[in-house]
Amino acid sequence: GDSVTQTEGQVALSEEDFLTIHCNYSASGYPALFWYVQYPGEGPQFLFRASRDKEKGSSRGFEATYDKGTTSFHLRKASVQESDSAVYYCALGLNTGNYKYVFGAGTRLKVIA
Amino acid sequence: GALVYQYPRRTICKSGTSMRMECQAVGFQATSVAWYRQSPQKTFELIALSTVNSAIKYEQNFTQEKFPISHPNLSFSSMTVLNAYLEDRGLYLCGARDTSSYEQYFGPGTRLTVL
């Protein structure tokens, strides 16, 4: 079945560190790939998406590149801030008659000032 | 901008009773609405996908008899948790998909506590 795997359950960094959160997917078709961010007490917020191989999505300093060869969509940021502390979800979207999303388990990022 | 409202934000109900939650899309037309449950153990569980003028598709382990959904127009959806028990606790999220894009916008969720 279709699935998304996020390797890191939790990541702890200091401000200005480089961030990588790994995301790999498995899908029956050609999915769109998404990153969402969720702050405490709120619903997930759309960060960005990529729809085709080699396409780069970006927002707020975060970026990820769709890699069909390695089935990956890793999230990166060059210099994290304390305000980036949140849970990050990788997701895929597939049109299977109805448009369906599959989410990864999430990665909790804690940035220490 | 695109916003999704959910009501109520929090609710507490006694075991065996039912509660209804609502989802409203503002600033865009939602061709489909997905209801999810988020719990500490199971991240996002898709409950059902509702598309206006089409049958609602429930995921495995979720049924219409337990989670009836109404989606009468492109901006509003409601779901009821019938006969709630402890295992139904969690944050119920509504994700509304914009007709003109792939983006799915989430509401803040309805947190259900069952006593």
mmCIF file of C-alpha atoms in Angstrom:
data_model
loop_
_atom_site.group_PDB
_atom_site.id
_atom_site.type_symbol
_atom_site.label_atom_id
_atom_site.label_comp_id
_atom_site.label_asym_id
_atom_site.label_seq_id
_atom_site.Cartn_x
_atom_site.Cartn_y
_atom_site.Cartn_z
ATOM 1 C CA GLY A 1 0.000 0.000 0.000
ATOM 2 C CA ASP A 2 0.894 3.659 -0.170
ATOM 3 C CA SER A 3 3.026 4.850 2.739
ATOM 4 C CA VAL A 4 5.351 7.569 3.998
ATOM 5 C CA THR A 5 8.289 6.914 6.298
ATOM 6 C CA GLN A 6 9.964 9.572 8.389
ATOM 7 C CA THR A 7 13.144 8.197 9.865
ATOM 8 C CA GLU A 8 13.556 10.569 12.769
ATOM 9 C CA GLY A 9 10.942 10.627 15.483
ATOM 10 C CA GLN A 10 12.626 13.505 17.297
ATOM 11 C CA VAL A 11 15.383 15.937 16.422
ATOM 12 C CA ALA A 12 17.090 18.316 18.837
ATOM 13 C CA LEU A 13 19.240 21.133 17.474
ATOM 14 C CA SER A 14 20.759 24.418 18.540
ATOM 15 C CA GLU A 15 19.881 27.682 16.827
ATOM 16 C CA GLU A 16 21.669 28.184 13.492
ATOM 17 C CA ASP A 17 22.231 24.437 13.066
ATOM 18 C CA PHE A 18 21.480 22.772 9.745
ATOM 19 C CA LEU A 19 18.312 20.669 9.663
ATOM 20 C CA THR A 20 17.574 17.529 7.709
ATOM 21 C CA ILE A 21 14.438 15.451 8.241
ATOM 22 C CA HIS A 22 14.313 12.346 6.081
ATOM 23 C CA CYS A 23 11.173 11.338 4.238
ATOM 24 C CA ASN A 24 10.770 8.340 1.950
ATOM 25 C CA TYR A 25 7.610 7.235 0.262
ATOM 26 C CA SER A 26 6.068 4.235 -1.420
ATOM 27 C CA ALA A 27 3.202 4.795 -3.824
ATOM 28 C CA SER A 28 1.355 2.882 -6.503
ATOM 29 C CA GLY A 29 1.142 5.891 -8.784
ATOM 30 C CA TYR A 30 2.921 9.229 -9.248
ATOM 31 C CA PRO A 31 2.133 11.171 -6.088
ATOM 32 C CA ALA A 32 2.429 14.796 -5.170
ATOM 33 C CA LEU A 33 4.584 15.265 -2.073
ATOM 34 C CA PHE A 34 3.928 17.680 0.771
ATOM 35 C CA TRP A 35 5.396 18.994 3.995
ATOM 36 C CA TYR A 36 3.144 20.195 6.793
ATOM 37 C CA VAL A 37 4.093 21.783 10.127
ATOM 38 C CA GLN A 38 2.041 21.541 13.292
ATOM 39 C CA TYR A 39 2.474 23.805 16.312
ATOM 40 C CA PRO A 40 1.064 22.877 19.733
ATOM 41 C CA GLY A 41 -2.692 23.325 19.945
ATOM 42 C CA GLU A 42 -3.100 23.921 16.219
ATOM 43 C CA GLY A 43 -3.940 21.934 13.135
ATOM 44 C CA PRO A 44 -1.266 21.122 10.548
ATOM 45 C CA GLN A 45 -0.255 24.007 8.301
ATOM 46 C CA PHE A 46 0.637 23.481 4.662
ATOM 47 C CA LEU A 47 4.328 24.293 4.152
ATOM 48 C CA PHE A 48 4.903 23.455 0.482
ATOM 49 C CA ARG A 49 4.554 20.742 -2.132
ATOM 50 C CA ALA A 50 6.249 19.301 -5.211
ATOM 51 C CA SER A 51 4.407 17.467 -7.953
ATOM 52 C CA ARG A 52 7.080 15.995 -10.233
ATOM 53 C CA ASP A 53 10.552 14.544 -10.220
ATOM 54 C CA LYS A 54 13.358 17.052 -9.499
ATOM 55 C CA GLU A 55 10.892 19.790 -8.525
ATOM 56 C CA LYS A 56 11.920 21.750 -5.444
ATOM 57 C CA GLY A 57 9.386 23.065 -3.001
ATOM 58 C CA SER A 58 10.243 25.744 -0.487
ATOM 59 C CA SER A 59 8.763 28.051 2.100
ATOM 60 C CA ARG A 60 10.006 30.018 5.121
ATOM 61 C CA GLY A 61 13.587 28.881 4.518
ATOM 62 C CA PHE A 62 12.639 25.191 4.361
ATOM 63 C CA GLU A 63 13.078 23.245 1.152
ATOM 64 C CA ALA A 64 12.795 19.753 -0.246
ATOM 65 C CA THR A 65 13.402 18.236 -3.665
ATOM 66 C CA TYR A 66 11.248 15.493 -5.168
ATOM 67 C CA ASP A 67 13.515 12.546 -5.994
ATOM 68 C CA LYS A 68 11.698 9.771 -7.817
ATOM 69 C CA GLY A 69 14.833 7.658 -8.075
ATOM 70 C CA THR A 70 15.335 7.391 -4.326
ATOM 71 C CA THR A 71 11.616 7.937 -3.551
ATOM 72 C CA SER A 72 12.547 10.712 -1.152
ATOM 73 C CA PHE A 73 11.482 14.224 -0.227
ATOM 74 C CA HIS A 74 13.859 15.223 2.568
ATOM 75 C CA LEU A 75 13.209 18.477 4.408
ATOM 76 C CA ARG A 76 16.163 20.828 4.889
ATOM 77 C CA LYS A 77 16.832 24.198 6.401
ATOM 78 C CA ALA A 78 20.213 25.883 6.522
ATOM 79 C CA SER A 79 19.829 27.649 9.857
ATOM 80 C CA VAL A 80 17.051 26.792 12.303
ATOM 81 C CA GLN A 81 15.541 29.140 14.858
ATOM 82 C CA GLU A 82 13.838 28.431 18.162
ATOM 83 C CA SER A 83 10.522 29.387 16.553
ATOM 84 C CA ASP A 84 10.892 26.436 14.159
ATOM 85 C CA SER A 85 10.229 24.038 17.034
ATOM 86 C CA ALA A 86 7.183 22.032 15.960
ATOM 87 C CA VAL A 87 6.158 18.675 14.517
ATOM 88 C CA TYR A 88 6.823 18.230 10.799
ATOM 89 C CA TYR A 89 4.818 15.830 8.655
ATOM 90 C CA CYS A 90 5.694 14.527 5.232
ATOM 91 C CA ALA A 91 2.716 13.440 3.136
ATOM 92 C CA LEU A 92 1.872 12.172 -0.296
ATOM 93 C CA GLY A 93 -1.251 12.856 -2.304
ATOM 94 C CA LEU A 94 -2.671 10.496 -4.895
ATOM 95 C CA ASN A 95 -5.643 10.688 -7.195
ATOM 96 C CA THR A 96 -7.333 7.324 -6.828
ATOM 97 C CA GLY A 97 -10.764 8.401 -7.975
ATOM 98 C CA ASN A 98 -10.901 10.640 -4.941
ATOM 99 C CA TYR A 99 -7.781 12.564 -3.976
ATOM 100 C CA LYS A 100 -6.218 10.858 -0.967
ATOM 101 C CA TYR A 101 -3.423 11.925 1.367
ATOM 102 C CA VAL A 102 -1.128 9.632 3.335
ATOM 103 C CA PHE A 103 0.895 11.106 6.186
ATOM 104 C CA GLY A 104 4.137 10.060 7.809
ATOM 105 C CA ALA A 105 4.393 9.602 11.560
ATOM 106 C CA GLY A 106 5.849 13.060 12.076
ATOM 107 C CA THR A 107 9.167 14.371 13.362
ATOM 108 C CA ARG A 108 9.280 16.516 16.466
ATOM 109 C CA LEU A 109 11.867 19.268 16.117
ATOM 110 C CA LYS A 110 13.142 21.045 19.208
ATOM 111 C CA VAL A 111 15.478 23.970 18.703
ATOM 112 C CA ILE A 112 17.348 25.241 21.724
ATOM 113 C CA ALA A 113 18.336 28.889 21.870
ATOM 114 C CA GLY B 1 -6.767 33.478 2.191
ATOM 115 C CA ALA B 2 -7.941 29.926 2.665
ATOM 116 C CA LEU B 3 -9.087 29.123 6.172
ATOM 117 C CA VAL B 4 -10.766 26.141 7.759
ATOM 118 C CA TYR B 5 -12.744 26.528 10.954
ATOM 119 C CA GLN B 6 -13.714 23.702 13.240
ATOM 120 C CA TYR B 7 -16.271 23.808 16.013
ATOM 121 C CA PRO B 8 -16.120 23.094 18.861
ATOM 122 C CA ARG B 9 -12.404 23.304 19.612
ATOM 123 C CA ARG B 10 -12.752 21.100 22.661
ATOM 124 C CA THR B 11 -15.511 18.887 23.945
ATOM 125 C CA ILE B 12 -15.993 16.472 26.789
ATOM 126 C CA CYS B 13 -18.628 13.790 26.701
ATOM 127 C CA LYS B 14 -19.639 10.902 28.892
ATOM 128 C CA SER B 15 -18.887 7.406 27.738
ATOM 129 C CA GLY B 16 -21.710 6.095 25.558
ATOM 130 C CA THR B 17 -22.967 9.494 24.463
ATOM 131 C CA SER B 18 -22.528 11.185 21.095
ATOM 132 C CA MET B 19 -21.124 14.469 19.912
ATOM 133 C CA ARG B 20 -21.174 16.371 16.633
ATOM 134 C CA MET B 21 -18.366 18.446 15.205
ATOM 135 C CA GLU B 22 -18.378 20.878 12.308
ATOM 136 C CA CYS B 23 -15.957 22.028 9.651
ATOM 137 C CA GLN B 24 -16.271 25.204 7.611
ATOM 138 C CA ALA B 25 -14.088 26.216 4.664
ATOM 139 C CA VAL B 26 -13.749 29.972 4.154
ATOM 140 C CA GLY B 27 -12.137 31.726 1.226
ATOM 141 C CA PHE B 28 -12.165 28.733 -1.101
ATOM 142 C CA GLN B 29 -14.428 25.982 -2.365
ATOM 143 C CA ALA B 30 -13.665 22.569 -0.914
ATOM 144 C CA THR B 31 -14.266 19.808 -3.407
ATOM 145 C CA SER B 32 -13.543 17.211 -0.760
ATOM 146 C CA VAL B 33 -13.238 17.023 2.977
ATOM 147 C CA ALA B 34 -11.191 14.421 4.796
ATOM 148 C CA TRP B 35 -11.757 13.689 8.462
ATOM 149 C CA TYR B 36 -8.780 12.452 10.455
ATOM 150 C CA ARG B 37 -8.176 11.458 14.031
ATOM 151 C CA GLN B 38 -4.842 12.317 15.556
ATOM 152 C CA SER B 39 -3.781 10.546 18.722
ATOM 153 C CA PRO B 40 -0.397 10.271 20.439
ATOM 154 C CA GLN B 41 -0.118 6.663 19.378
ATOM 155 C CA LYS B 42 -1.316 6.752 15.789
ATOM 156 C CA THR B 43 -0.471 10.091 14.221
ATOM 157 C CA PHE B 44 -3.028 10.769 11.441
ATOM 158 C CA GLU B 45 -5.722 8.146 10.978
ATOM 159 C CA LEU B 46 -7.911 8.863 7.980
ATOM 160 C CA ILE B 47 -11.510 8.252 8.991
ATOM 161 C CA ALA B 48 -13.298 9.058 5.763
ATOM 162 C CA LEU B 49 -13.108 11.090 2.599
ATOM 163 C CA SER B 50 -16.203 13.025 1.624
ATOM 164 C CA THR B 51 -16.754 14.524 -1.818
ATOM 165 C CA VAL B 52 -19.850 16.575 -2.563
ATOM 166 C CA ASN B 53 -22.384 14.601 -4.615
ATOM 167 C CA SER B 54 -20.434 11.367 -4.219
ATOM 168 C CA ALA B 55 -20.587 8.537 -1.731
ATOM 169 C CA ILE B 56 -18.489 9.011 1.393
ATOM 170 C CA LYS B 57 -15.597 6.564 1.523
ATOM 171 C CA TYR B 58 -14.706 5.235 4.952
ATOM 172 C CA GLU B 59 -11.341 3.728 5.779
ATOM 173 C CA GLN B 60 -10.903 0.345 7.338
ATOM 174 C CA ASN B 61 -11.829 0.335 11.040
ATOM 175 C CA PHE B 62 -14.170 3.309 10.616
ATOM 176 C CA THR B 63 -17.836 3.015 9.680
ATOM 177 C CA GLN B 64 -20.734 5.243 8.796
ATOM 178 C CA GLU B 65 -22.661 3.707 11.669
ATOM 179 C CA LYS B 66 -20.084 5.042 14.119
ATOM 180 C CA PHE B 67 -18.967 8.255 12.354
ATOM 181 C CA PRO B 68 -21.819 9.553 10.193
ATOM 182 C CA ILE B 69 -20.769 12.468 7.997
ATOM 183 C CA SER B 70 -22.783 15.167 6.265
ATOM 184 C CA HIS B 71 -21.269 17.249 3.454
ATOM 185 C CA PRO B 72 -24.179 19.215 1.989
ATOM 186 C CA ASN B 73 -22.193 21.866 0.120
ATOM 187 C CA LEU B 74 -18.700 22.948 -0.889
ATOM 188 C CA SER B 75 -17.983 24.839 2.303
ATOM 189 C CA PHE B 76 -19.445 22.796 5.147
ATOM 190 C CA SER B 77 -19.085 19.314 6.595
ATOM 191 C CA SER B 78 -20.062 17.755 9.892
ATOM 192 C CA MET B 79 -19.229 14.475 11.561
ATOM 193 C CA THR B 80 -20.775 12.834 14.589
ATOM 194 C CA VAL B 81 -19.024 10.413 16.915
ATOM 195 C CA LEU B 82 -21.775 8.077 18.043
ATOM 196 C CA ASN B 83 -21.633 6.167 21.295
ATOM 197 C CA ALA B 84 -18.177 7.485 22.183
ATOM 198 C CA TYR B 85 -15.799 5.450 24.307
ATOM 199 C CA LEU B 86 -12.303 5.960 25.639
ATOM 200 C CA GLU B 87 -10.656 4.718 22.440
ATOM 201 C CA ASP B 88 -12.380 7.526 20.518
ATOM 202 C CA ARG B 89 -10.386 10.188 22.339
ATOM 203 C CA GLY B 90 -8.155 12.375 20.254
ATOM 204 C CA LEU B 91 -7.912 15.415 18.044
ATOM 205 C CA TYR B 92 -10.332 15.253 15.119
ATOM 206 C CA LEU B 93 -9.033 17.169 12.146
ATOM 207 C CA CYS B 94 -10.866 18.308 9.079
ATOM 208 C CA GLY B 95 -8.824 18.713 5.905
ATOM 209 C CA ALA B 96 -10.539 20.545 3.057
ATOM 210 C CA ARG B 97 -9.111 20.343 -0.425
ATOM 211 C CA ASP B 98 -9.284 23.401 -2.651
ATOM 212 C CA THR B 99 -11.053 22.712 -5.977
ATOM 213 C CA SER B 100 -8.421 24.654 -7.886
ATOM 214 C CA SER B 101 -5.280 23.075 -6.438
ATOM 215 C CA TYR B 102 -3.910 20.038 -4.660
ATOM 216 C CA GLU B 103 -3.575 21.885 -1.383
ATOM 217 C CA GLN B 104 -5.395 20.490 1.600
ATOM 218 C CA TYR B 105 -6.024 23.014 4.365
ATOM 219 C CA PHE B 106 -6.587 21.869 7.897
ATOM 220 C CA GLY B 107 -8.695 23.271 10.657
ATOM 221 C CA PRO B 108 -7.372 23.540 14.222
ATOM 222 C CA GLY B 109 -9.192 20.372 15.204
ATOM 223 C CA THR B 110 -11.821 19.351 17.732
ATOM 224 C CA ARG B 111 -10.291 17.700 20.783
ATOM 225 C CA LEU B 112 -12.579 15.017 22.147
ATOM 226 C CA THR B 113 -12.256 13.832 25.731
ATOM 227 C CA VAL B 114 -14.401 10.915 26.841
ATOM 228 C CA LEU B 115 -15.038 10.411 30.548
#
